mmCIF file of C-alpha atoms in Angstrom:
data_model
loop_
_atom_site.group_PDB
_atom_site.id
_atom_site.type_symbol
_atom_site.label_atom_id
_atom_site.label_comp_id
_atom_site.label_asym_id
_atom_site.label_seq_id
_atom_site.Cartn_x
_atom_site.Cartn_y
_atom_site.Cartn_z
ATOM 1 C CA MET A 1 7.034 136.104 15.642
ATOM 2 C CA SER A 2 3.726 135.316 17.382
ATOM 3 C CA GLU A 3 3.205 132.214 19.537
ATOM 4 C CA GLN A 4 0.970 130.735 16.811
ATOM 5 C CA GLU A 5 3.665 131.298 14.179
ATOM 6 C CA LYS A 6 6.258 129.684 16.458
ATOM 7 C CA GLU A 7 4.079 126.585 16.781
ATOM 8 C CA GLN A 8 3.844 126.362 12.991
ATOM 9 C CA THR A 9 7.586 126.903 12.485
ATOM 10 C CA SER A 10 9.657 123.849 13.314
ATOM 11 C CA ALA A 11 13.388 124.608 13.667
ATOM 12 C CA LEU A 12 15.244 121.443 12.709
ATOM 13 C CA ALA A 13 18.898 122.311 12.212
ATOM 14 C CA LYS A 14 21.486 125.042 12.268
ATOM 15 C CA LEU A 15 24.667 125.962 10.441
ATOM 16 C CA ILE A 16 27.542 127.423 12.422
ATOM 17 C CA TRP A 17 30.240 129.534 10.796
ATOM 18 C CA GLU A 18 33.010 131.524 12.469
ATOM 19 C CA ASP A 19 33.836 134.713 10.579
ATOM 20 C CA PRO A 20 37.673 134.939 10.524
ATOM 21 C CA ARG A 21 37.514 138.710 10.007
ATOM 22 C CA THR A 22 35.708 139.316 13.281
ATOM 23 C CA ASN A 23 36.219 135.981 15.102
ATOM 24 C CA SER A 24 32.457 136.019 15.694
ATOM 25 C CA LYS A 25 30.401 132.829 15.543
ATOM 26 C CA GLN A 26 27.305 133.055 13.351
ATOM 27 C CA GLU A 27 24.453 130.594 13.642
ATOM 28 C CA PHE A 28 21.810 130.192 10.939
ATOM 29 C CA VAL A 29 18.709 128.230 11.968
ATOM 30 C CA LEU A 30 16.909 126.146 9.324
ATOM 31 C CA THR A 31 13.220 125.406 9.656
ATOM 32 C CA GLU A 32 11.256 122.590 8.070
ATOM 33 C CA ASN A 33 11.148 122.902 4.259
ATOM 34 C CA ALA A 34 13.675 125.754 4.302
ATOM 35 C CA THR A 35 16.092 126.430 1.438
ATOM 36 C CA ALA A 36 19.456 128.030 2.195
ATOM 37 C CA THR A 37 21.786 129.269 -0.515
ATOM 38 C CA ILE A 38 25.457 129.731 0.375
ATOM 39 C CA GLY A 39 27.902 131.896 -1.532
ATOM 40 C CA ARG A 40 29.973 135.035 -1.808
ATOM 41 C CA SER A 41 27.169 137.154 -3.242
ATOM 42 C CA PRO A 42 25.299 139.180 -0.584
ATOM 43 C CA ASP A 43 21.920 138.021 -1.913
ATOM 44 C CA ASN A 44 22.548 134.497 -0.599
ATOM 45 C CA ASP A 45 20.733 133.299 2.529
ATOM 46 C CA ILE A 46 24.201 132.672 3.997
ATOM 47 C CA CYS A 47 26.834 135.061 2.667
ATOM 48 C CA ILE A 48 30.457 133.943 3.023
ATOM 49 C CA PRO A 49 32.521 136.900 1.681
ATOM 50 C CA GLU A 50 35.693 134.937 1.013
ATOM 51 C CA GLN A 51 37.671 134.845 -2.246
ATOM 52 C CA HIS A 52 37.662 131.032 -2.579
ATOM 53 C CA VAL A 53 33.838 130.949 -2.417
ATOM 54 C CA SER A 54 31.832 131.259 -5.642
ATOM 55 C CA ARG A 55 29.069 133.839 -5.956
ATOM 56 C CA GLN A 56 26.522 131.017 -5.800
ATOM 57 C CA HIS A 57 28.450 128.140 -4.275
ATOM 58 C CA ALA A 58 26.018 125.595 -2.783
ATOM 59 C CA VAL A 59 22.410 125.129 -1.744
ATOM 60 C CA ILE A 60 20.813 123.233 1.131
ATOM 61 C CA VAL A 61 17.220 122.061 0.683
ATOM 62 C CA TYR A 62 14.782 120.040 2.788
ATOM 63 C CA ARG A 63 13.573 116.938 0.942
ATOM 64 C CA GLU A 64 11.639 113.961 2.359
ATOM 65 C CA GLY A 65 12.704 114.608 5.944
ATOM 66 C CA LEU A 66 16.388 115.356 5.224
ATOM 67 C CA PHE A 67 18.495 118.409 4.533
ATOM 68 C CA MET A 68 20.421 117.859 1.297
ATOM 69 C CA ILE A 69 23.404 119.920 0.130
ATOM 70 C CA THR A 70 24.234 120.385 -3.552
ATOM 71 C CA ASP A 71 27.263 122.069 -5.094
ATOM 72 C CA LEU A 72 26.281 124.673 -7.720
ATOM 73 C CA ASN A 73 29.167 124.015 -10.101
ATOM 74 C CA SER A 74 31.378 126.154 -7.869
ATOM 75 C CA ALA A 75 34.927 126.933 -8.972
ATOM 76 C CA ASN A 76 36.607 125.254 -5.982
ATOM 77 C CA GLY A 77 34.096 122.617 -4.937
ATOM 78 C CA THR A 78 32.038 121.726 -1.875
ATOM 79 C CA PHE A 79 33.266 119.136 0.618
ATOM 80 C CA VAL A 80 31.452 117.255 3.398
ATOM 81 C CA ASN A 81 33.749 115.691 5.983
ATOM 82 C CA ASP A 82 36.607 116.364 3.533
ATOM 83 C CA GLU A 83 34.989 114.382 0.709
ATOM 84 C CA GLN A 84 34.075 116.409 -2.373
ATOM 85 C CA ILE A 85 30.415 116.057 -3.328
ATOM 86 C CA THR A 86 29.313 115.754 -6.949
ATOM 87 C CA GLU A 87 25.596 115.130 -6.391
ATOM 88 C CA PRO A 88 22.981 115.981 -3.730
ATOM 89 C CA PHE A 89 24.284 114.761 -0.371
ATOM 90 C CA PRO A 90 22.203 114.128 2.812
ATOM 91 C CA LEU A 91 23.468 115.968 5.870
ATOM 92 C CA ALA A 92 23.658 114.523 9.384
ATOM 93 C CA GLY A 93 24.312 116.209 12.720
ATOM 94 C CA GLY A 94 27.997 117.009 13.166
ATOM 95 C CA ASP A 95 28.842 117.039 9.464
ATOM 96 C CA VAL A 96 31.536 119.551 8.499
ATOM 97 C CA ILE A 97 30.903 121.452 5.276
ATOM 98 C CA ARG A 98 33.955 123.021 3.645
ATOM 99 C CA LEU A 99 33.739 125.511 0.799
ATOM 100 C CA TYR A 100 37.358 124.865 -0.209
ATOM 101 C CA VAL A 101 38.614 126.994 2.726
ATOM 102 C CA PRO A 102 35.668 128.298 4.833
ATOM 103 C CA VAL A 103 34.124 125.713 7.164
ATOM 104 C CA LEU A 104 30.541 125.424 8.410
ATOM 105 C CA VAL A 105 29.258 122.859 10.912
ATOM 106 C CA PHE A 106 25.821 121.315 10.437
ATOM 107 C CA SER A 107 24.044 120.670 13.746
ATOM 108 C CA ALA A 108 20.749 118.842 14.292
ATOM 109 C CA ALA A 109 20.499 120.161 17.867
ATOM 110 C CA VAL A 110 18.427 123.362 17.943
ATOM 111 C CA THR A 111 16.901 124.926 21.031
ATOM 112 C CA GLU A 112 14.082 127.430 21.342
ATOM 113 C CA ALA A 113 16.690 129.970 22.449
ATOM 114 C CA ASP A 114 18.674 129.293 19.227
ATOM 115 C CA GLN A 115 15.559 129.959 17.185
ATOM 116 C CA GLU A 116 14.730 133.165 19.055
ATOM 117 C CA LYS A 117 18.281 134.480 18.690
ATOM 118 C CA ALA A 118 18.384 133.615 14.971
ATOM 119 C CA GLU A 119 15.110 135.473 14.438
ATOM 120 C CA LYS A 120 16.452 138.508 16.310
ATOM 121 C CA ASP A 121 19.702 138.456 14.308
ATOM 122 C CA GLY A 122 17.988 137.937 10.944
ATOM 123 C CA LYS A 123 19.442 134.427 10.591
ATOM 124 C CA LEU A 124 16.242 132.380 10.807
ATOM 125 C CA ILE A 125 15.723 130.734 7.408
ATOM 126 C CA LEU A 126 12.075 129.889 6.753
ATOM 127 C CA ALA A 127 10.310 127.824 4.098
ATOM 128 C CA ALA A 128 9.332 129.787 0.999
ATOM 129 C CA ALA A 129 5.675 129.935 0.043
ATOM 130 C CA SER A 130 4.418 129.006 -3.433
ATOM 131 C CA THR A 131 2.876 132.234 -4.654
ATOM 132 C CA GLY A 132 3.316 131.838 -8.387
ATOM 133 C CA LYS A 133 6.440 133.978 -8.361
ATOM 134 C CA GLY A 134 9.767 132.552 -9.402
ATOM 135 C CA LYS A 135 13.239 133.195 -10.753
ATOM 136 C CA LEU A 136 16.216 131.336 -12.141
ATOM 137 C CA ILE A 137 19.698 132.222 -10.873
ATOM 138 C CA ILE A 138 22.515 131.168 -13.215
ATOM 139 C CA THR A 139 25.309 129.576 -11.181
ATOM 140 C CA ASN A 140 28.026 128.895 -13.787
ATOM 141 C CA GLY A 141 29.355 130.081 -17.121
ATOM 142 C CA PRO A 142 29.423 133.573 -18.639
ATOM 143 C CA GLN A 143 26.057 134.491 -17.100
ATOM 144 C CA GLU A 144 26.974 133.372 -13.584
ATOM 145 C CA GLY A 145 25.090 135.348 -10.969
ATOM 146 C CA GLN A 146 22.387 136.590 -13.356
ATOM 147 C CA SER A 147 18.919 136.450 -11.802
ATOM 148 C CA ILE A 148 16.099 135.973 -14.312
ATOM 149 C CA PRO A 149 12.581 136.707 -13.006
ATOM 150 C CA LEU A 150 9.755 134.590 -14.397
ATOM 151 C CA LEU A 151 7.266 137.308 -15.263
ATOM 152 C CA LEU A 152 5.042 135.524 -17.790
ATOM 153 C CA LYS A 153 2.858 132.433 -17.333
ATOM 154 C CA LYS A 154 4.639 130.635 -20.177
ATOM 155 C CA ILE A 155 8.369 131.093 -20.827
ATOM 156 C CA THR A 156 10.636 129.411 -23.361
ATOM 157 C CA VAL A 157 14.357 128.899 -22.757
ATOM 158 C CA GLY A 158 16.889 128.535 -25.567
ATOM 159 C CA ARG A 159 20.334 129.424 -26.842
ATOM 160 C CA ALA A 160 21.051 133.139 -27.142
ATOM 161 C CA THR A 161 21.127 134.003 -30.853
ATOM 162 C CA SER A 162 20.572 137.184 -32.857
ATOM 163 C CA ASN A 163 17.199 135.953 -34.141
ATOM 164 C CA ALA A 164 15.972 134.195 -30.979
ATOM 165 C CA THR A 165 12.233 134.419 -30.299
ATOM 166 C CA TRP A 166 12.320 132.873 -26.789
ATOM 167 C CA GLU A 167 12.145 134.839 -23.567
ATOM 168 C CA ILE A 168 15.315 133.485 -21.901
ATOM 169 C CA GLY A 169 18.489 133.276 -23.942
ATOM 170 C CA LEU A 170 21.459 131.349 -22.559
ATOM 171 C CA GLN A 171 25.007 131.945 -23.791
ATOM 172 C CA ASP A 172 25.837 128.260 -24.062
ATOM 173 C CA PRO A 173 26.400 126.294 -27.303
ATOM 174 C CA SER A 174 25.145 123.109 -25.594
ATOM 175 C CA VAL A 175 21.693 124.695 -25.236
ATOM 176 C CA SER A 176 19.235 123.945 -28.051
ATOM 177 C CA ARG A 177 17.181 126.444 -30.082
ATOM 178 C CA PRO A 178 14.726 126.259 -28.298
ATOM 179 C CA HIS A 179 15.532 124.034 -25.326
ATOM 180 C CA ALA A 180 12.797 123.976 -22.634
ATOM 181 C CA ARG A 181 9.568 125.611 -21.528
ATOM 182 C CA LEU A 182 8.325 126.826 -18.149
ATOM 183 C CA GLU A 183 4.594 127.082 -17.431
ATOM 184 C CA LEU A 184 2.813 128.412 -14.363
ATOM 185 C CA VAL A 185 0.090 125.977 -13.298
ATOM 186 C CA ASP A 186 -1.925 126.760 -10.147
ATOM 187 C CA ASP A 187 0.941 128.735 -8.552
ATOM 188 C CA THR A 188 3.467 125.975 -9.392
ATOM 189 C CA TRP A 189 6.073 126.267 -12.130
ATOM 190 C CA VAL A 190 6.270 123.184 -14.348
ATOM 191 C CA LEU A 191 9.314 122.558 -16.549
ATOM 192 C CA TYR A 192 9.132 120.756 -19.907
ATOM 193 C CA ASP A 193 11.949 119.662 -22.201
ATOM 194 C CA LEU A 194 11.470 120.554 -25.870
ATOM 195 C CA GLU A 195 13.374 117.585 -27.324
ATOM 196 C CA SER A 196 16.670 119.350 -26.645
ATOM 197 C CA SER A 197 19.907 117.756 -27.845
ATOM 198 C CA ASN A 198 21.629 117.677 -24.440
ATOM 199 C CA GLY A 199 18.658 117.400 -22.133
ATOM 200 C CA THR A 200 17.045 119.316 -19.289
ATOM 201 C CA PHE A 201 17.683 118.094 -15.748
ATOM 202 C CA VAL A 202 16.205 118.866 -12.305
ATOM 203 C CA ASN A 203 18.383 117.817 -9.378
ATOM 204 C CA GLY A 204 20.296 115.572 -11.781
ATOM 205 C CA LEU A 205 17.211 113.781 -13.119
ATOM 206 C CA GLN A 206 16.241 114.199 -16.755
ATOM 207 C CA VAL A 207 13.025 116.025 -17.576
ATOM 208 C CA THR A 208 10.685 114.789 -20.322
ATOM 209 C CA ASP A 209 7.972 116.493 -22.341
ATOM 210 C CA LYS A 210 5.521 115.322 -19.642
ATOM 211 C CA GLY A 211 6.901 118.011 -17.358
ATOM 212 C CA ARG A 212 8.414 118.305 -13.894
ATOM 213 C CA PRO A 213 6.976 120.577 -11.150
ATOM 214 C CA LEU A 214 9.658 122.762 -9.551
ATOM 215 C CA ARG A 215 10.224 123.338 -5.843
ATOM 216 C CA ASP A 216 12.166 126.107 -4.163
ATOM 217 C CA GLY A 217 15.875 125.252 -4.232
ATOM 218 C CA ASP A 218 15.751 122.852 -7.182
ATOM 219 C CA THR A 219 18.791 122.873 -9.468
ATOM 220 C CA VAL A 220 17.893 123.111 -13.151
ATOM 221 C CA ALA A 221 20.410 122.265 -15.888
ATOM 222 C CA PHE A 222 19.853 123.341 -19.482
ATOM 223 C CA GLY A 223 22.662 121.562 -21.295
ATOM 224 C CA ALA A 224 25.854 122.650 -19.500
ATOM 225 C CA THR A 225 24.228 125.699 -17.875
ATOM 226 C CA LEU A 226 23.229 125.159 -14.247
ATOM 227 C CA SER A 227 20.654 127.368 -12.578
ATOM 228 C CA LEU A 228 18.900 127.535 -9.234
ATOM 229 C CA PHE A 229 15.118 127.880 -9.032
ATOM 230 C CA ARG A 230 13.762 130.124 -6.275
ATOM 231 C CA THR A 231 10.132 130.979 -5.507
ATOM 232 C CA ASN A 232 10.912 134.334 -3.920
#
């Protein structure tokens, strides 16, 4: 990383996890506007290969000056300071995050040496750029773990049926036929609800037909199906 890039990259926090298999301490440094997914699947930003951890377990996003952690409908839950979280929760320095068994410590004290080491070890988590690319990662239900790339500029989401005409079919009876629409507008994906029976939600807030722009790390619920929106 060049000196100019370092000046533009503000490291704000780090997550510390001790791998019980190797007894090695791993430190992941989070920069401003970074999104960090945590789970058992190796495609997460922070992979915790432990049986109690779901494939996509939780996500940490930077919103309005705070890092917020959200459980992704994991099988065993996410706990902060031993309290189970059921909605986005703001993290503070010293908070202990428990994924049922594995424990991570959230620290707001980050040095330049921490940042340099994280970059060297491949554990520096940067903000994602809005390039017009995007994907939805299903985090619960029969399609858990499925990554759906958004390849068209307009995509409709609905229940998976034999005669479906929409691009994304979800195996969930609570999803309408069709349910929602995604449109790419100036490199930003905008989500619209199509008068679905059970609603479309972003970070727990209901979406209307007026649309809701999506940001990297947003959780998107179509009925009972929860997904994670990523821009890369």
